PDB file of C-alpha atoms in Angstrom:
ATOM      1  CA  GLU A 224     111.162  86.241  93.425  1.00 94.00           C
ATOM      2  CA  MET A 225     108.488  88.777  94.305  1.00 95.00           C
ATOM      3  CA  GLU A 226     105.506  87.257  96.062  1.00 97.00           C
ATOM      4  CA  LEU A 227     102.284  88.433  97.660  1.00 98.00           C
ATOM      5  CA  VAL A 228     100.160  86.208  99.880  1.00 98.00           C
ATOM      6  CA  GLU A 229      96.691  87.283 100.961  1.00 98.00           C
ATOM      7  CA  SER A 230      94.811  85.940 103.954  1.00 98.00           C
ATOM      8  CA  GLY A 231      91.786  86.718 106.096  1.00 98.00           C
ATOM      9  CA  GLY A 232      88.931  85.969 103.722  1.00 97.00           C
ATOM     10  CA  GLY A 233      85.925  83.903 104.673  1.00 97.00           C
ATOM     11  CA  LEU A 234      82.169  83.832 105.123  1.00 98.00           C
ATOM     12  CA  VAL A 235      80.734  86.849 106.937  1.00 98.00           C
ATOM     13  CA  GLN A 236      77.225  88.145 107.527  1.00 97.00           C
ATOM     14  CA  PRO A 237      76.005  91.413 106.015  1.00 98.00           C
ATOM     15  CA  GLY A 238      76.862  94.395 108.187  1.00 97.00           C
ATOM     16  CA  ARG A 239      79.834  92.680 109.826  1.00 98.00           C
ATOM     17  CA  SER A 240      83.546  93.406 109.484  1.00 98.00           C
ATOM     18  CA  LEU A 241      86.639  91.579 108.287  1.00 97.00           C
ATOM     19  CA  ARG A 242      90.338  92.348 107.959  1.00 98.00           C
ATOM     20  CA  LEU A 243      92.388  91.143 105.031  1.00 98.00           C
ATOM     21  CA  SER A 244      96.166  90.895 105.137  1.00 98.00           C
ATOM     22  CA  CYS A 245      98.782  90.689 102.414  1.00 98.00           C
ATOM     23  CA  GLU A 246     102.330  89.620 103.204  1.00 98.00           C
ATOM     24  CA  ALA A 247     105.009  90.658 100.724  1.00 98.00           C
ATOM     25  CA  SER A 248     108.402  89.116 100.055  1.00 97.00           C
ATOM     26  CA  GLY A 249     111.160  89.260  97.474  1.00 97.00           C
ATOM     27  CA  PHE A 250     111.247  93.044  97.058  1.00 96.00           C
ATOM     28  CA  LYS A 251     111.770  96.183  99.096  1.00 96.00           C
ATOM     29  CA  PHE A 252     108.190  96.649 100.256  1.00 96.00           C
ATOM     30  CA  ASN A 253     108.541 100.241 101.432  1.00 93.00           C
ATOM     31  CA  ASP A 254     109.665 101.404  97.988  1.00 94.00           C
ATOM     32  CA  TYR A 255     106.311 100.768  96.317  1.00 95.00           C
ATOM     33  CA  ALA A 256     102.686 101.804  96.319  1.00 95.00           C
ATOM     34  CA  MET A 257     100.283  98.937  96.979  1.00 96.00           C
ATOM     35  CA  HIS A 258      96.679  98.277  96.020  1.00 97.00           C
ATOM     36  CA  TRP A 259      93.670  96.041  96.552  1.00 98.00           C
ATOM     37  CA  VAL A 260      91.687  94.864  93.530  1.00 98.00           C
ATOM     38  CA  ARG A 261      88.601  92.661  93.707  1.00 98.00           C
ATOM     39  CA  GLN A 262      86.725  90.407  91.328  1.00 98.00           C
ATOM     40  CA  GLY A 263      83.188  89.252  91.972  1.00 97.00           C
ATOM     41  CA  PRO A 264      82.139  85.763  90.847  1.00 94.00           C
ATOM     42  CA  GLY A 265      82.033  85.760  87.057  1.00 94.00           C
ATOM     43  CA  LYS A 266      82.677  89.499  86.963  1.00 96.00           C
ATOM     44  CA  GLY A 267      85.459  91.853  85.936  1.00 97.00           C
ATOM     45  CA  LEU A 268      88.228  93.474  87.925  1.00 98.00           C
ATOM     46  CA  GLU A 269      87.441  96.408  90.200  1.00 98.00           C
ATOM     47  CA  TRP A 270      90.094  98.629  91.750  1.00 98.00           C
ATOM     48  CA  VAL A 271      89.237  98.983  95.436  1.00 98.00           C
ATOM     49  CA  SER A 272      91.927 101.001  97.174  1.00 98.00           C
ATOM     50  CA  GLY A 273      95.581 101.968  97.074  1.00 96.00           C
ATOM     51  CA  LEU A 274      98.209 103.822  99.040  1.00 95.00           C
ATOM     52  CA  ASN A 275     101.706 105.063  98.386  1.00 94.00           C
ATOM     53  CA  TRP A 276     104.868 103.952 100.166  1.00 94.00           C
ATOM     54  CA  ASN A 277     104.414 106.063 103.291  1.00 93.00           C
ATOM     55  CA  SER A 278     100.578 106.065 103.377  1.00 94.00           C
ATOM     56  CA  ALA A 279     100.489 109.808 102.694  1.00 95.00           C
ATOM     57  CA  SER A 280      98.407 109.321  99.547  1.00 94.00           C
ATOM     58  CA  VAL A 281      95.398 107.040  99.885  1.00 97.00           C
ATOM     59  CA  GLY A 282      92.506 106.438  97.515  1.00 96.00           C
ATOM     60  CA  TYR A 283      89.265 104.475  97.534  1.00 98.00           C
ATOM     61  CA  ALA A 284      86.683 103.464  94.972  1.00 97.00           C
ATOM     62  CA  ASP A 285      83.374 105.237  95.490  1.00 96.00           C
ATOM     63  CA  SER A 286      81.743 101.844  96.103  1.00 97.00           C
ATOM     64  CA  VAL A 287      83.786 101.272  99.279  1.00 98.00           C
ATOM     65  CA  LYS A 288      84.597 104.784 100.503  1.00 97.00           C
ATOM     66  CA  GLY A 289      83.641 105.214 104.134  1.00 97.00           C
ATOM     67  CA  ARG A 290      83.379 101.442 104.680  1.00 98.00           C
ATOM     68  CA  PHE A 291      86.845 100.088 103.840  1.00 98.00           C
ATOM     69  CA  THR A 292      90.204 101.247 105.249  1.00 98.00           C
ATOM     70  CA  ILE A 293      93.566 100.446 103.701  1.00 98.00           C
ATOM     71  CA  SER A 294      96.782 100.492 105.699  1.00 98.00           C
ATOM     72  CA  ARG A 295     100.318  99.152 105.607  1.00 98.00           C
ATOM     73  CA  ASP A 296     103.078  98.246 108.029  1.00 98.00           C
ATOM     74  CA  ASN A 297     106.417  98.599 106.251  1.00 97.00           C
ATOM     75  CA  ALA A 298     108.274  97.031 109.178  1.00 97.00           C
ATOM     76  CA  LYS A 299     106.213  93.864 108.669  1.00 98.00           C
ATOM     77  CA  ASN A 300     106.145  94.003 104.852  1.00 98.00           C
ATOM     78  CA  SER A 301     102.382  93.853 105.080  1.00 98.00           C
ATOM     79  CA  LEU A 302      99.338  95.485 103.540  1.00 98.00           C
ATOM     80  CA  TYR A 303      95.893  95.429 105.112  1.00 98.00           C
ATOM     81  CA  LEU A 304      92.291  96.112 104.184  1.00 98.00           C
ATOM     82  CA  HIS A 305      89.673  96.544 106.880  1.00 98.00           C
ATOM     83  CA  LEU A 306      86.207  95.892 105.495  1.00 98.00           C
ATOM     84  CA  SER A 307      83.221  97.085 107.502  1.00 98.00           C
ATOM     85  CA  SER A 308      79.466  97.385 106.946  1.00 98.00           C
ATOM     86  CA  LEU A 309      79.836  94.558 104.481  1.00 98.00           C
ATOM     87  CA  ARG A 310      77.189  94.057 101.826  1.00 98.00           C
ATOM     88  CA  VAL A 311      76.279  91.060  99.693  1.00 97.00           C
ATOM     89  CA  ASP A 312      77.754  92.793  96.640  1.00 97.00           C
ATOM     90  CA  ASP A 313      81.157  92.970  98.353  1.00 98.00           C
ATOM     91  CA  THR A 314      81.438  89.218  97.741  1.00 98.00           C
ATOM     92  CA  ALA A 315      84.568  88.735  95.648  1.00 98.00           C
ATOM     93  CA  PHE A 316      88.096  87.505  95.417  1.00 98.00           C
ATOM     94  CA  TYR A 317      90.305  90.242  96.861  1.00 98.00           C
ATOM     95  CA  TYR A 318      93.740  90.554  95.290  1.00 98.00           C
ATOM     96  CA  CYS A 319      96.726  92.397  96.697  1.00 98.00           C
ATOM     97  CA  ALA A 320      98.773  94.046  93.937  1.00 98.00           C
ATOM     98  CA  LYS A 321     102.142  95.759  93.864  1.00 97.00           C
ATOM     99  CA  ASP A 322     102.536  98.983  91.913  1.00 95.00           C
ATOM    100  CA  MET A 323     105.558  99.221  89.657  1.00 88.00           C
ATOM    101  CA  GLY A 324     106.479 102.505  91.298  1.00 77.00           C
ATOM    102  CA  ALA A 325     104.965 105.521  92.934  1.00 68.00           C
ATOM    103  CA  SER A 326     101.276 104.972  92.183  1.00 68.00           C
ATOM    104  CA  GLY A 327     101.578 104.663  88.422  1.00 81.00           C
ATOM    105  CA  PHE A 328      98.805 102.073  88.486  1.00 89.00           C
ATOM    106  CA  GLY A 329     100.844  99.421  86.720  1.00 92.00           C
ATOM    107  CA  PHE A 330     100.359  96.333  88.892  1.00 96.00           C
ATOM    108  CA  ASP A 331     103.267  94.012  88.150  1.00 95.00           C
ATOM    109  CA  THR A 332     102.839  91.509  90.953  1.00 97.00           C
ATOM    110  CA  TRP A 333      99.598  89.956  92.195  1.00 98.00           C
ATOM    111  CA  GLY A 334      98.719  87.551  94.949  1.00 97.00           C
ATOM    112  CA  ARG A 335      96.452  84.557  94.414  1.00 96.00           C
ATOM    113  CA  GLY A 336      93.579  86.327  96.127  1.00 97.00           C
ATOM    114  CA  THR A 337      91.443  85.627  99.170  1.00 97.00           C
ATOM    115  CA  LEU A 338      87.707  84.995  98.870  1.00 98.00           C
ATOM    116  CA  VAL A 339      85.270  87.095 100.848  1.00 98.00           C
ATOM    117  CA  THR A 340      81.690  85.818 100.867  1.00 98.00           C
ATOM    118  CA  VAL A 341      79.034  88.053 102.389  1.00 98.00           C
ATOM    119  CA  SER A 342      75.869  86.126 103.081  1.00 97.00           C
ATOM    120  CA  SER A 343      73.343  85.606 105.822  1.00 95.00           C
TER     121      SER A 343
ATOM    122  CA  GLN B1345      84.434 106.637  88.893  1.00 75.00           C
ATOM    123  CA  SER B1346      82.619 105.022  86.004  1.00 89.00           C
ATOM    124  CA  ALA B1347      84.193 101.901  84.563  1.00 93.00           C
ATOM    125  CA  LEU B1348      86.138 102.323  81.360  1.00 97.00           C
ATOM    126  CA  THR B1349      84.343 100.971  78.290  1.00 98.00           C
ATOM    127  CA  GLN B1350      85.695  97.915  76.491  1.00 98.00           C
ATOM    128  CA  PRO B1351      84.060  95.666  73.885  1.00 98.00           C
ATOM    129  CA  ALA B1352      82.721  92.486  75.476  1.00 97.00           C
ATOM    130  CA  SER B1353      84.488  90.272  72.963  1.00 97.00           C
ATOM    131  CA  VAL B1354      86.997  90.339  70.137  1.00 98.00           C
ATOM    132  CA  SER B1355      88.057  87.407  67.993  1.00 96.00           C
ATOM    133  CA  GLY B1356      90.652  86.635  65.367  1.00 96.00           C
ATOM    134  CA  SER B1357      92.386  83.796  63.582  1.00 97.00           C
ATOM    135  CA  PRO B1358      95.915  82.663  64.417  1.00 97.00           C
ATOM    136  CA  GLY B1359      98.458  85.030  62.947  1.00 97.00           C
ATOM    137  CA  GLN B1360      96.037  87.927  62.621  1.00 97.00           C
ATOM    138  CA  SER B1361      96.136  91.187  64.575  1.00 97.00           C
ATOM    139  CA  ILE B1362      93.385  92.407  66.838  1.00 98.00           C
ATOM    140  CA  THR B1363      92.875  95.668  68.692  1.00 98.00           C
ATOM    141  CA  ILE B1364      90.949  96.212  71.903  1.00 98.00           C
ATOM    142  CA  ALA B1365      89.728  99.726  72.619  1.00 98.00           C
ATOM    143  CA  CYS B1366      89.344 101.183  76.098  1.00 98.00           C
ATOM    144  CA  THR B1367      87.337 104.372  76.273  1.00 98.00           C
ATOM    145  CA  GLY B1368      87.376 106.642  79.281  1.00 97.00           C
ATOM    146  CA  THR B1369      86.980 110.338  79.869  1.00 96.00           C
ATOM    147  CA  SER B1370      89.075 113.471  80.082  1.00 94.00           C
ATOM    148  CA  SER B1371      89.314 112.773  83.836  1.00 94.00           C
ATOM    149  CA  ASP B1372      91.112 109.463  83.490  1.00 95.00           C
ATOM    150  CA  VAL B1373      92.453 108.060  80.194  1.00 95.00           C
ATOM    151  CA  GLY B1374      92.591 111.475  78.575  1.00 94.00           C
ATOM    152  CA  SER B1375      94.475 113.189  81.388  1.00 93.00           C
ATOM    153  CA  TYR B1376      97.313 110.859  82.373  1.00 93.00           C
ATOM    154  CA  LYS B1377      99.928 108.559  80.893  1.00 93.00           C
ATOM    155  CA  PHE B1378      98.993 105.893  83.448  1.00 95.00           C
ATOM    156  CA  VAL B1379      97.051 103.347  81.418  1.00 96.00           C
ATOM    157  CA  SER B1380      97.826  99.664  81.873  1.00 97.00           C
ATOM    158  CA  TRP B1381      96.558  96.391  80.382  1.00 98.00           C
ATOM    159  CA  TYR B1382      96.139  92.990  82.010  1.00 98.00           C
ATOM    160  CA  GLN B1383      95.667  89.466  80.693  1.00 98.00           C
ATOM    161  CA  GLN B1384      93.718  87.005  82.797  1.00 98.00           C
ATOM    162  CA  HIS B1385      93.303  83.309  82.088  1.00 97.00           C
ATOM    163  CA  PRO B1386      90.456  81.438  83.835  1.00 95.00           C
ATOM    164  CA  GLY B1387      91.165  80.797  87.482  1.00 93.00           C
ATOM    165  CA  LYS B1388      94.404  82.766  87.405  1.00 95.00           C
ATOM    166  CA  ALA B1389      95.519  86.132  88.754  1.00 96.00           C
ATOM    167  CA  PRO B1390      95.817  88.968  86.222  1.00 97.00           C
ATOM    168  CA  LYS B1391      99.145  89.546  84.473  1.00 97.00           C
ATOM    169  CA  LEU B1392     100.513  92.955  83.527  1.00 97.00           C
ATOM    170  CA  MET B1393     101.012  93.259  79.761  1.00 97.00           C
ATOM    171  CA  ILE B1394     101.377  97.013  79.196  1.00 96.00           C
ATOM    172  CA  TYR B1395     101.953  99.944  81.544  1.00 95.00           C
ATOM    173  CA  GLU B1396     102.174 103.710  81.070  1.00 94.00           C
ATOM    174  CA  VAL B1397     100.156 103.430  77.841  1.00 95.00           C
ATOM    175  CA  SER B1398     102.770 101.668  75.717  1.00 95.00           C
ATOM    176  CA  ARG B1399     105.577 100.218  77.825  1.00 94.00           C
ATOM    177  CA  ARG B1400     106.079  96.468  78.078  1.00 95.00           C
ATOM    178  CA  PRO B1401     107.323  94.821  81.267  1.00 93.00           C
ATOM    179  CA  SER B1402     110.299  92.558  80.995  1.00 92.00           C
ATOM    180  CA  GLY B1403     109.346  89.186  79.539  1.00 95.00           C
ATOM    181  CA  ILE B1404     106.243  90.335  77.680  1.00 96.00           C
ATOM    182  CA  SER B1405     106.250  89.557  73.973  1.00 96.00           C
ATOM    183  CA  ASN B1406     106.588  92.465  71.549  1.00 96.00           C
ATOM    184  CA  ARG B1407     103.446  91.116  69.877  1.00 98.00           C
ATOM    185  CA  PHE B1408     101.628  93.163  72.502  1.00 98.00           C
ATOM    186  CA  SER B1409     101.577  96.929  72.037  1.00 98.00           C
ATOM    187  CA  GLY B1410      99.645  99.834  73.491  1.00 97.00           C
ATOM    188  CA  SER B1411      98.694 103.315  72.398  1.00 97.00           C
ATOM    189  CA  LYS B1412      96.406 106.182  73.315  1.00 97.00           C
ATOM    190  CA  SER B1413      94.549 108.895  71.485  1.00 96.00           C
ATOM    191  CA  GLY B1414      92.449 111.351  73.409  1.00 96.00           C
ATOM    192  CA  ASN B1415      90.194 109.516  75.824  1.00 97.00           C
ATOM    193  CA  THR B1416      90.709 106.107  74.191  1.00 98.00           C
ATOM    194  CA  ALA B1417      93.544 103.675  74.822  1.00 98.00           C
ATOM    195  CA  SER B1418      94.145 100.591  72.716  1.00 98.00           C
ATOM    196  CA  LEU B1419      95.856  97.239  73.051  1.00 98.00           C
ATOM    197  CA  THR B1420      96.977  95.511  69.878  1.00 98.00           C
ATOM    198  CA  ILE B1421      97.930  91.860  69.731  1.00 98.00           C
ATOM    199  CA  SER B1422      99.754  90.966  66.547  1.00 97.00           C
ATOM    200  CA  GLY B1423     100.489  87.464  65.290  1.00 97.00           C
ATOM    201  CA  LEU B1424      97.613  86.099  67.376  1.00 97.00           C
ATOM    202  CA  GLN B1425      98.384  82.775  69.078  1.00 97.00           C
ATOM    203  CA  THR B1426      96.134  80.262  70.796  1.00 97.00           C
ATOM    204  CA  GLU B1427      97.660  81.082  74.181  1.00 97.00           C
ATOM    205  CA  ASP B1428      96.485  84.675  73.772  1.00 98.00           C
ATOM    206  CA  GLU B1429      92.914  83.513  74.341  1.00 98.00           C
ATOM    207  CA  ALA B1430      91.998  85.145  77.657  1.00 98.00           C
ATOM    208  CA  ASP B1431      90.222  88.104  79.220  1.00 98.00           C
ATOM    209  CA  TYR B1432      91.893  91.492  78.891  1.00 98.00           C
ATOM    210  CA  TYR B1433      91.360  94.498  81.112  1.00 98.00           C
ATOM    211  CA  CYS B1434      92.490  98.089  80.840  1.00 98.00           C
ATOM    212  CA  CYS B1435      93.104 100.236  83.899  1.00 97.00           C
ATOM    213  CA  ALA B1436      93.652 103.964  84.218  1.00 97.00           C
ATOM    214  CA  TYR B1437      94.630 106.429  86.897  1.00 95.00           C
ATOM    215  CA  ALA B1438      91.650 108.679  87.604  1.00 95.00           C
ATOM    216  CA  GLY B1439      93.226 111.321  89.807  1.00 91.00           C
ATOM    217  CA  LYS B1440      93.293 111.803  93.599  1.00 91.00           C
ATOM    218  CA  SER B1441      95.031 108.443  94.092  1.00 92.00           C
ATOM    219  CA  THR B1442      92.181 106.475  92.513  1.00 96.00           C
ATOM    220  CA  GLY B1443      91.991 104.082  89.616  1.00 96.00           C
ATOM    221  CA  VAL B1444      89.395 102.489  87.402  1.00 97.00           C
ATOM    222  CA  PHE B1445      89.265  99.299  85.346  1.00 98.00           C
ATOM    223  CA  GLY B1446      87.459  98.539  82.144  1.00 98.00           C
ATOM    224  CA  GLY B1447      84.716  95.934  82.034  1.00 97.00           C
ATOM    225  CA  GLY B1448      86.983  93.426  80.307  1.00 98.00           C
ATOM    226  CA  THR B1449      87.213  91.931  76.814  1.00 98.00           C
ATOM    227  CA  LYS B1450      87.145  88.228  76.036  1.00 98.00           C
ATOM    228  CA  VAL B1451      89.588  87.418  73.260  1.00 98.00           C
ATOM    229  CA  THR B1452      88.803  84.299  71.264  1.00 97.00           C
ATOM    230  CA  VAL B1453      91.252  82.718  68.852  1.00 96.00           C
ATOM    231  CA  LEU B1454      89.218  81.103  66.107  1.00 93.00           C
TER     232      LEU B1454
END
């Protein structure tokens, strides 16, 4: 069974940094593009960032470009998101999502999410 | 990267059909076949219902169907059931390895 487990969320002050991790199992991780999607409290889904299997193609939402960095380690079946210069409006559940293929933006597997709260 | 436009809410009676529209631009919905739809129940992670405009993943009921015309994609739920009550989101590829979601539609089964 395909599974994604996020970790690394927590309470952080504005301007600080945090690194989220997503551990994958049950599928051949290095065959698929991967993404981060977030959802603020009571709000809708927002695509944050994604990268293809070998990290050659990377994209970011305008709202996080220059502040967040996505990466992956195929040897460890893991996806990461480094969040820096955090703002209060970055507060959200952050979901790791598996693409069905090569960045077709069909996310067929999701983790349970990890909560990032940015507050002083 | 402006969010795709969805109606805030749609409702229908059991057995009826409803359609949720998702309007983008010629830079996202109108340019690519990569439009997907997600169902999200409260407190749960989203679930993929439709990908590549009209394809259903394994295990998804054929009561769910997708289509696209120009810059607008649509999700139709036929034979509405109480368990279909949830939030629905569209998502589209917007070029240069980026994506964009719609604002979400709350479906209520009357």
